[in-house]
Structure formats: C-alpha cells, structure tokens
Amino acid sequence: GALSDVKALYEANVAGTVSALGNESVTLTDTGSASAADINFVNSNTSGAFVANKITTITGTVDEIKATYAAYASGTITGLGDEAITISDIGTTSADLAAVKALTTGAVTLSLNSTTVTATSLNSLDANSTETISAGAVTTITGAAADVNAAYAASGITGLGDEAVTLTDTSVTAATLNTLNSNTTGTVDASTVTTITGSVADVNTVYATAGLSGGGNEAVTITDTTVKASDLNTLDGSTTGKIDASTLKTITGTGADATTAFASTGISGL
C-alpha cells in the first residue's frame, strides 16, 4: 500500500488501537516522493521484508536518509539505489553531501524546509555544496546585513526575494542597507543598528524606505565633503541621533536652509 497508509497502520499498532503487527512484509505502491523518516518508522516496526522499488525520490535530513540507506545496505529494505534524493538540512556539509551522493545513482538536491535561517548558515551551505540550494520555504533570514546580501547574491541559492530580514548589526553602511532592501520585498528589521555611515543621499534613502523598520534614533556619520543644506536638514529630521558632519567642506543651498543646519543641536562638526 501507500506509505502514508502503512505508516498510519503501524502508528495505530503502537498506540494499541491495532494489535498483533510486527513481522509483516511491506510492499510500497508509492511511485513518487517518500519521506525517509516515514520509511524508517515503518521499517522499525516490522521485521518482515520491506520493498520500496517504485519510489523515485526520497526526502529528509541527512541522518534520516542515511538511516534509510543503512537499512537498504543491511537488506531490511530492498528496491533502492537509483532514487533522486532531496536533503532538507540547513547544516549540510560537503562531507554530508558526498556521503549522500554515494548512496544513490540518482540526482541529489538541497531543498530547505526551515522557515527561519541565519544568513551565515545559508552562505556556509552554499560554500560547501556544488548543488543548487532551493530556499523557497524560508520566510525569515537573520544576520549581519553583509551576510544577508551575500546570500541574496549567491548564484547557488534560489527561491529568495520576499523574506523578512532581522539584522544583528549595530553599525552598518547606508549603501549596504539600501542594497539589502532592494533584495527583498519583505520588511527589514534594523532595530539593532545604532550607527549608520554613508553619504547624506544614501542615508536619506534608508530613512525614506518603507521596507526598513526600527530606525529613527541612530547616530549618523556622513562621508560627503559637499552637501545641500536642505538634504542635511532632511536627515536631521529623520533621526534623533547625532549626525557627525565633520567631513563636510562645502554646504550649498539657501541661507535659510544653511542657518537651520548650523543651528541644529543634532548636527556636529560644522
């Protein structure tokens, strides 16, 4: 029968609603994808022969997949060896991947089932694998902005673009934040950021972007040598933090705008 039905029968046996099972032969009729965890559960609950020769894809964690093929190697499961395998582990290493590839002549792919991942985990997985990583199930990425941007830029990772991002940086450049915001349609939580560095134009873009949240009290260190007074005043109105304008050599604009900038207690270095 189907793996789901056979599993349900053995679950009932474990629960006591069905009795006297434990030594039956099992022949699966599934012709598509099957869970390694489910296969292992059924196999552990019967001492009879287990035939799985119609399955075309096995999915699961590295440990679950290894357990399935260990049973195949020992002879308690038959019919395997040429299936495609889809690994769901975020922590898969190059050694894990090589070990799983040795278990089958079928294709081995990585398709994450985690909804929340760290950017460093994604990047490590990408670095350790020559396979394309499907990350379409991911809904939240956590980490430093540079690491998150690296994950979005990786050609070996697919399925990203609408995730919520929670940053862990305390200091970040405005250009990096703007790049990150353009990489996802999800909200970027930048509430840990206490200092932003960059041009007035880039920092103003950060504060004007609807996709970024948690801002408004950061210290800002600007890198311009020339700026419009009106742009500087816009920035001053966007954060309660101190703006370090000590790199400025020239301020342009109306006298009124310039006076406002020089009179502001929120701007230093003028």
mmCIF file of N, CA, C and O in Angstrom, residues 87 106 122 132 135 150-151 158 161 166 178 189 211 213 225 244:
data_model
loop_
_atom_site.group_PDB
_atom_site.id
_atom_site.type_symbol
_atom_site.label_atom_id
_atom_site.label_comp_id
_atom_site.label_asym_id
_atom_site.label_seq_id
_atom_site.Cartn_x
_atom_site.Cartn_y
_atom_site.Cartn_z
ATOM 1 N N ILE A 87 17.699 16.689 0.123
ATOM 2 C CA ILE A 87 18.129 16.914 1.506
ATOM 3 C C ILE A 87 17.503 18.208 2.020
ATOM 4 O O ILE A 87 17.505 19.226 1.326
ATOM 5 N N GLY A 106 20.924 8.364 -8.405
ATOM 6 C CA GLY A 106 20.026 9.460 -8.756
ATOM 7 C C GLY A 106 20.601 10.813 -8.384
ATOM 8 O O GLY A 106 21.639 10.901 -7.720
ATOM 9 N N LEU A 122 23.128 29.834 5.541
ATOM 10 C CA LEU A 122 22.880 29.772 4.093
ATOM 11 C C LEU A 122 24.185 29.861 3.313
ATOM 12 O O LEU A 122 24.426 29.090 2.378
ATOM 13 N N THR A 132 22.612 23.288 -6.391
ATOM 14 C CA THR A 132 21.760 24.458 -6.184
ATOM 15 C C THR A 132 20.900 24.239 -4.946
ATOM 16 O O THR A 132 20.332 23.163 -4.762
ATOM 17 N N ALA A 135 15.699 27.553 -1.526
ATOM 18 C CA ALA A 135 15.361 28.158 -0.229
ATOM 19 C C ALA A 135 13.976 28.794 -0.257
ATOM 20 O O ALA A 135 13.695 29.724 0.501
ATOM 21 N N ALA A 150 25.060 38.732 0.849
ATOM 22 C CA ALA A 150 25.840 37.673 0.194
ATOM 23 C C ALA A 150 24.947 36.489 -0.177
ATOM 24 O O ALA A 150 25.105 35.889 -1.255
ATOM 25 N N ALA A 151 24.006 36.161 0.711
ATOM 26 C CA ALA A 151 23.076 35.067 0.423
ATOM 27 C C ALA A 151 22.195 35.404 -0.779
ATOM 28 O O ALA A 151 21.949 34.562 -1.645
ATOM 29 N N THR A 158 18.553 29.599 -4.663
ATOM 30 C CA THR A 158 17.367 30.056 -5.384
ATOM 31 C C THR A 158 16.170 30.154 -4.441
ATOM 32 O O THR A 158 16.190 29.600 -3.344
ATOM 33 N N GLY A 161 13.752 36.286 -2.042
ATOM 34 C CA GLY A 161 13.309 37.556 -2.602
ATOM 35 C C GLY A 161 12.137 38.197 -1.884
ATOM 36 O O GLY A 161 11.850 39.367 -2.136
ATOM 37 N N THR A 166 15.882 40.100 9.739
ATOM 38 C CA THR A 166 16.180 40.676 11.043
ATOM 39 C C THR A 166 17.683 40.839 11.156
ATOM 40 O O THR A 166 18.425 39.860 11.166
ATOM 41 N N ASN A 178 20.567 49.820 1.821
ATOM 42 C CA ASN A 178 19.760 50.054 0.621
ATOM 43 C C ASN A 178 19.825 48.874 -0.340
ATOM 44 O O ASN A 178 18.817 48.512 -0.970
ATOM 45 N N ASP A 189 14.116 44.477 9.507
ATOM 46 C CA ASP A 189 14.128 44.983 10.882
ATOM 47 C C ASP A 189 15.554 45.391 11.237
ATOM 48 O O ASP A 189 16.423 44.547 11.436
ATOM 49 N N GLY A 211 10.331 49.724 3.438
ATOM 50 C CA GLY A 211 10.642 48.345 3.814
ATOM 51 C C GLY A 211 11.555 48.200 5.005
ATOM 52 O O GLY A 211 11.742 47.101 5.518
ATOM 53 N N SER A 213 12.439 48.919 8.937
ATOM 54 C CA SER A 213 11.791 49.275 10.198
ATOM 55 C C SER A 213 12.822 49.338 11.313
ATOM 56 O O SER A 213 13.931 48.815 11.189
ATOM 57 N N THR A 225 31.843 65.368 1.299
ATOM 58 C CA THR A 225 32.596 66.611 1.501
ATOM 59 C C THR A 225 31.756 67.816 1.083
ATOM 60 O O THR A 225 31.987 68.931 1.543
ATOM 61 N N ASP A 244 27.250 63.266 12.588
ATOM 62 C CA ASP A 244 28.629 63.741 12.517
ATOM 63 C C ASP A 244 28.900 64.222 11.093
ATOM 64 O O ASP A 244 29.005 63.418 10.163
#
